[in-house]
Tab-separated table of C-alpha atoms in Angstrom:
chain	number	residue	atom	x	y	z
W	208	UNK	CA	12.352	-12.430	18.092
W	209	UNK	CA	10.303	-10.999	15.249
W	210	UNK	CA	8.407	-8.621	17.545
W	211	UNK	CA	11.647	-7.548	19.322
W	212	UNK	CA	13.296	-6.699	16.017
W	213	UNK	CA	10.206	-4.724	14.919
W	214	UNK	CA	10.024	-2.785	18.194
W	215	UNK	CA	13.689	-1.821	18.159
W	216	UNK	CA	13.564	-0.796	14.467
W	217	UNK	CA	10.396	1.238	14.953
W	218	UNK	CA	11.868	2.909	18.064
W	219	UNK	CA	15.036	3.855	16.214
W	220	UNK	CA	13.053	5.173	13.240
W	221	UNK	CA	10.730	7.364	15.259
W	222	UNK	CA	13.625	8.696	17.341
W	223	UNK	CA	15.655	9.574	14.210
W	224	UNK	CA	12.598	11.156	12.613
W	225	UNK	CA	12.242	13.430	15.641
W	226	UNK	CA	15.647	15.027	14.899
W	227	UNK	CA	16.365	15.406	18.623
W	228	UNK	CA	19.659	16.889	19.821
W	229	UNK	CA	22.441	14.393	20.410
W	230	UNK	CA	22.344	14.888	24.210
W	231	UNK	CA	18.625	13.963	24.245
W	232	UNK	CA	18.773	11.071	21.770
W	233	UNK	CA	19.015	8.251	24.341
W	234	UNK	CA	16.203	9.811	26.444
W	235	UNK	CA	13.841	9.984	23.457
W	236	UNK	CA	14.936	6.498	22.346
W	237	UNK	CA	13.951	5.120	25.778
W	238	UNK	CA	10.631	7.025	25.795
W	239	UNK	CA	9.832	5.814	22.300
W	240	UNK	CA	10.878	2.286	23.224
W	241	UNK	CA	8.266	2.232	25.967
W	242	UNK	CA	5.461	3.542	23.775
W	243	UNK	CA	6.366	1.581	20.627
W	244	UNK	CA	6.918	-1.587	22.621
W	245	UNK	CA	3.522	-1.253	24.293
W	246	UNK	CA	1.799	-0.435	21.022
W	247	UNK	CA	3.339	-3.283	19.010
W	248	UNK	CA	2.974	-5.950	21.681
W	249	UNK	CA	-0.644	-5.119	22.523
W	250	UNK	CA	-1.469	-4.863	18.780
W	251	UNK	CA	-0.190	-8.375	18.231
W	252	UNK	CA	-1.829	-9.734	21.354
W	253	UNK	CA	-5.127	-8.302	20.130
W	254	UNK	CA	-4.761	-10.201	16.844
W	255	UNK	CA	-3.743	-13.353	18.730
W	256	UNK	CA	-6.575	-13.373	21.197
W	257	UNK	CA	-9.304	-12.622	18.659
W	258	UNK	CA	-7.823	-15.303	16.341
W	259	UNK	CA	-7.972	-17.798	19.214
W	260	UNK	CA	-11.601	-16.895	19.757
W	261	UNK	CA	-12.269	-18.176	16.202
W	262	UNK	CA	-10.073	-21.236	16.719
W	263	UNK	CA	-7.302	-19.808	14.514
W	264	UNK	CA	-3.531	-19.292	14.963
W	265	UNK	CA	-1.995	-15.892	14.172
W	266	UNK	CA	1.647	-14.871	14.317
W	267	UNK	CA	3.594	-11.688	13.634
W	268	UNK	CA	6.421	-11.991	11.076
W	269	UNK	CA	8.883	-9.105	10.659
W	270	UNK	CA	9.662	-7.772	7.192
W	271	UNK	CA	13.468	-7.112	7.064
W	272	UNK	CA	13.271	-4.905	3.927
W	273	UNK	CA	10.501	-2.875	5.479
W	274	UNK	CA	12.517	-2.400	8.694
W	275	UNK	CA	15.553	-1.250	6.741
W	276	UNK	CA	13.598	1.110	4.517
W	277	UNK	CA	11.903	2.644	7.517
W	278	UNK	CA	15.185	3.328	9.305
W	279	UNK	CA	16.768	4.803	6.122
W	280	UNK	CA	13.782	7.102	5.485
W	281	UNK	CA	13.890	8.257	9.127
W	282	UNK	CA	17.637	8.869	8.967
W	283	UNK	CA	17.171	10.913	5.834
W	284	UNK	CA	14.352	12.860	7.592
W	285	UNK	CA	11.618	12.047	5.091
W	286	UNK	CA	8.499	13.979	6.207
W	287	UNK	CA	6.353	10.831	6.007
W	288	UNK	CA	7.566	7.624	7.604
W	289	UNK	CA	6.444	4.358	6.075
W	290	UNK	CA	6.020	2.272	9.249
W	291	UNK	CA	5.929	-1.229	7.749
W	292	UNK	CA	7.832	-3.462	10.216
W	293	UNK	CA	5.910	-6.612	9.288
W	294	UNK	CA	2.449	-8.157	9.440
W	295	UNK	CA	0.342	-10.686	11.257
W	296	UNK	CA	-0.263	-13.889	9.324
W	297	UNK	CA	-3.237	-16.112	10.105
W	298	UNK	CA	-2.383	-19.754	9.547
W	299	UNK	CA	-5.920	-21.154	9.929
W	300	UNK	CA	-8.589	-20.852	7.187
W	301	UNK	CA	-11.227	-18.305	8.164
W	302	UNK	CA	-14.225	-16.676	6.519
W	303	UNK	CA	-13.971	-13.101	5.160
W	304	UNK	CA	-15.798	-11.672	8.179
W	305	UNK	CA	-13.705	-13.487	10.788
W	306	UNK	CA	-10.546	-12.649	8.904
W	307	UNK	CA	-11.522	-8.975	8.916
W	308	UNK	CA	-12.413	-8.935	12.586
W	309	UNK	CA	-9.071	-10.507	13.584
W	310	UNK	CA	-7.246	-8.012	11.404
W	311	UNK	CA	-9.014	-4.876	12.592
W	312	UNK	CA	-8.397	-5.790	16.279
W	313	UNK	CA	-4.754	-4.591	16.051
W	314	UNK	CA	-5.355	-1.109	14.698
W	315	UNK	CA	-8.305	-0.587	17.086
W	316	UNK	CA	-5.987	-1.427	19.943
W	317	UNK	CA	-3.506	1.294	18.743
W	318	UNK	CA	-6.317	3.779	18.491
W	319	UNK	CA	-7.406	3.013	22.048
W	320	UNK	CA	-3.829	3.350	23.280
W	321	UNK	CA	-3.443	6.673	21.452
W	322	UNK	CA	-6.590	8.036	23.124
W	323	UNK	CA	-5.474	6.792	26.547
W	324	UNK	CA	-2.007	8.376	26.181
W	325	UNK	CA	-3.584	11.667	24.962
W	326	UNK	CA	-6.165	11.830	27.732
W	327	UNK	CA	-3.487	11.142	30.352
W	328	UNK	CA	-1.655	14.335	29.318
W	329	UNK	CA	-4.201	16.466	31.200
W	330	UNK	CA	-3.643	15.108	34.710
W	331	UNK	CA	0.087	14.966	34.126
W	332	UNK	CA	0.178	18.554	32.811
W	333	UNK	CA	-1.659	19.602	35.965
W	334	UNK	CA	1.367	18.399	37.971
W	335	UNK	CA	3.714	20.730	36.162
W	336	UNK	CA	4.003	23.287	39.007
W	337	UNK	CA	4.368	20.647	41.674
W	338	UNK	CA	6.799	18.326	39.868
W	339	UNK	CA	8.184	20.193	36.825
W	340	UNK	CA	11.019	17.780	36.025
W	341	UNK	CA	8.992	14.547	36.244
W	342	UNK	CA	5.968	16.112	34.596
W	343	UNK	CA	8.077	17.208	31.566
W	344	UNK	CA	9.370	13.663	30.937
W	345	UNK	CA	5.951	12.117	31.427
W	346	UNK	CA	4.444	14.591	28.945
W	347	UNK	CA	7.120	13.616	26.399
W	348	UNK	CA	6.280	9.911	27.016
W	349	UNK	CA	2.544	10.480	26.673
W	350	UNK	CA	2.787	12.682	23.574
W	351	UNK	CA	5.074	10.076	22.013
W	352	UNK	CA	2.668	7.261	22.886
W	353	UNK	CA	-0.353	9.100	21.478
W	354	UNK	CA	1.255	10.072	18.223
W	355	UNK	CA	3.145	6.813	17.560
W	356	UNK	CA	0.104	4.612	18.249
W	357	UNK	CA	-2.037	6.786	15.957
W	358	UNK	CA	0.539	6.417	13.196
W	359	UNK	CA	0.727	2.654	13.745
W	360	UNK	CA	-3.038	2.481	13.322
W	361	UNK	CA	-2.922	4.464	10.071
W	362	UNK	CA	-0.180	2.408	8.468
W	363	UNK	CA	-1.600	-0.917	9.476
W	364	UNK	CA	-4.876	0.126	7.880
W	365	UNK	CA	-3.400	0.771	4.483
W	366	UNK	CA	-5.095	-1.624	1.983
W	367	UNK	CA	-1.760	-3.097	0.883
W	368	UNK	CA	-1.027	-6.814	1.457
W	369	UNK	CA	-0.053	-8.062	3.969
W	370	UNK	CA	-1.116	-5.112	6.139
W	371	UNK	CA	-4.303	-5.294	8.169
W	372	UNK	CA	-6.200	-2.949	5.954
W	373	UNK	CA	-5.961	-5.353	3.018
W	374	UNK	CA	-8.061	-7.832	5.007
W	375	UNK	CA	-10.465	-5.373	6.617
W	376	UNK	CA	-11.500	-3.589	3.389
W	377	UNK	CA	-12.750	-6.724	1.544
W	378	UNK	CA	-14.799	-7.640	4.639
W	379	UNK	CA	-16.500	-4.312	5.335
W	380	UNK	CA	-15.818	-1.041	3.572
W	381	UNK	CA	-17.692	1.066	6.180
W	382	UNK	CA	-15.670	-0.372	9.013
W	383	UNK	CA	-12.488	0.196	7.061
W	384	UNK	CA	-13.380	3.794	6.288
W	385	UNK	CA	-14.401	4.512	9.855
W	386	UNK	CA	-11.209	3.139	11.360
W	387	UNK	CA	-8.713	4.747	8.963
W	388	UNK	CA	-10.500	8.104	8.987
W	389	UNK	CA	-10.553	8.230	12.792
W	390	UNK	CA	-6.863	7.182	12.924
W	391	UNK	CA	-6.014	10.030	10.539
W	392	UNK	CA	-8.016	12.451	12.623
W	393	UNK	CA	-6.009	11.295	15.653
W	394	UNK	CA	-2.687	11.943	13.905
W	395	UNK	CA	-3.460	15.366	12.448
W	396	UNK	CA	-6.171	16.890	14.672
W	397	UNK	CA	-7.133	15.130	17.873
W	398	UNK	CA	-3.743	14.300	19.393
W	399	UNK	CA	-2.155	17.708	18.569
W	400	UNK	CA	-5.271	19.479	19.799
W	401	UNK	CA	-5.378	17.532	23.114
W	402	UNK	CA	-1.617	18.021	23.647
W	403	UNK	CA	-1.917	21.753	22.954
W	404	UNK	CA	-4.947	22.076	25.216
W	405	UNK	CA	-3.216	20.292	28.102
W	406	UNK	CA	-0.216	22.572	27.798
W	407	UNK	CA	-2.385	25.669	27.493
W	408	UNK	CA	-4.482	24.802	30.530
W	409	UNK	CA	-1.711	23.749	32.857
W	410	UNK	CA	1.501	24.810	31.213
């Protein structure tokens, strides 16, 4: 229930933030639902499986105030969306290192998904001439997936409790810096560059 609420709220927020025309709203909502759903669910599964490896129990709990704030900011078209739908809580005592590893697993999963979505734009863009309609929708889906997952990694790595970054930073500052810097590069440089290159080569 908590994950479902977070997925729907994030999907609505990212769709509103995109300021798409009314006739395309449901299409973009569906595309974002796929990418957000995949990103959030795999993020939480990564936490869960790594926690299990250490004999711990982890669970995602939605933050209603954060969900509401996120949707309001998106509806008002704030240039920067605070994507804070909730956080994973670990209910078993762990050492600082284990706690940090469990926490960083989620953002690393989003980074991996962002790269996969971005890389997939090249073969899909190559199909533009053969299947222009399908290729266009797939490109929208992949671009959405790459950008949204990169943003999810960035916001989850903020060093603010109870976000993942607040547990990773005390464990290892170098790991923290590496993950958040790479996530920021994904958002502002790598994903836009790959998307533009795919369109330029095959568009």
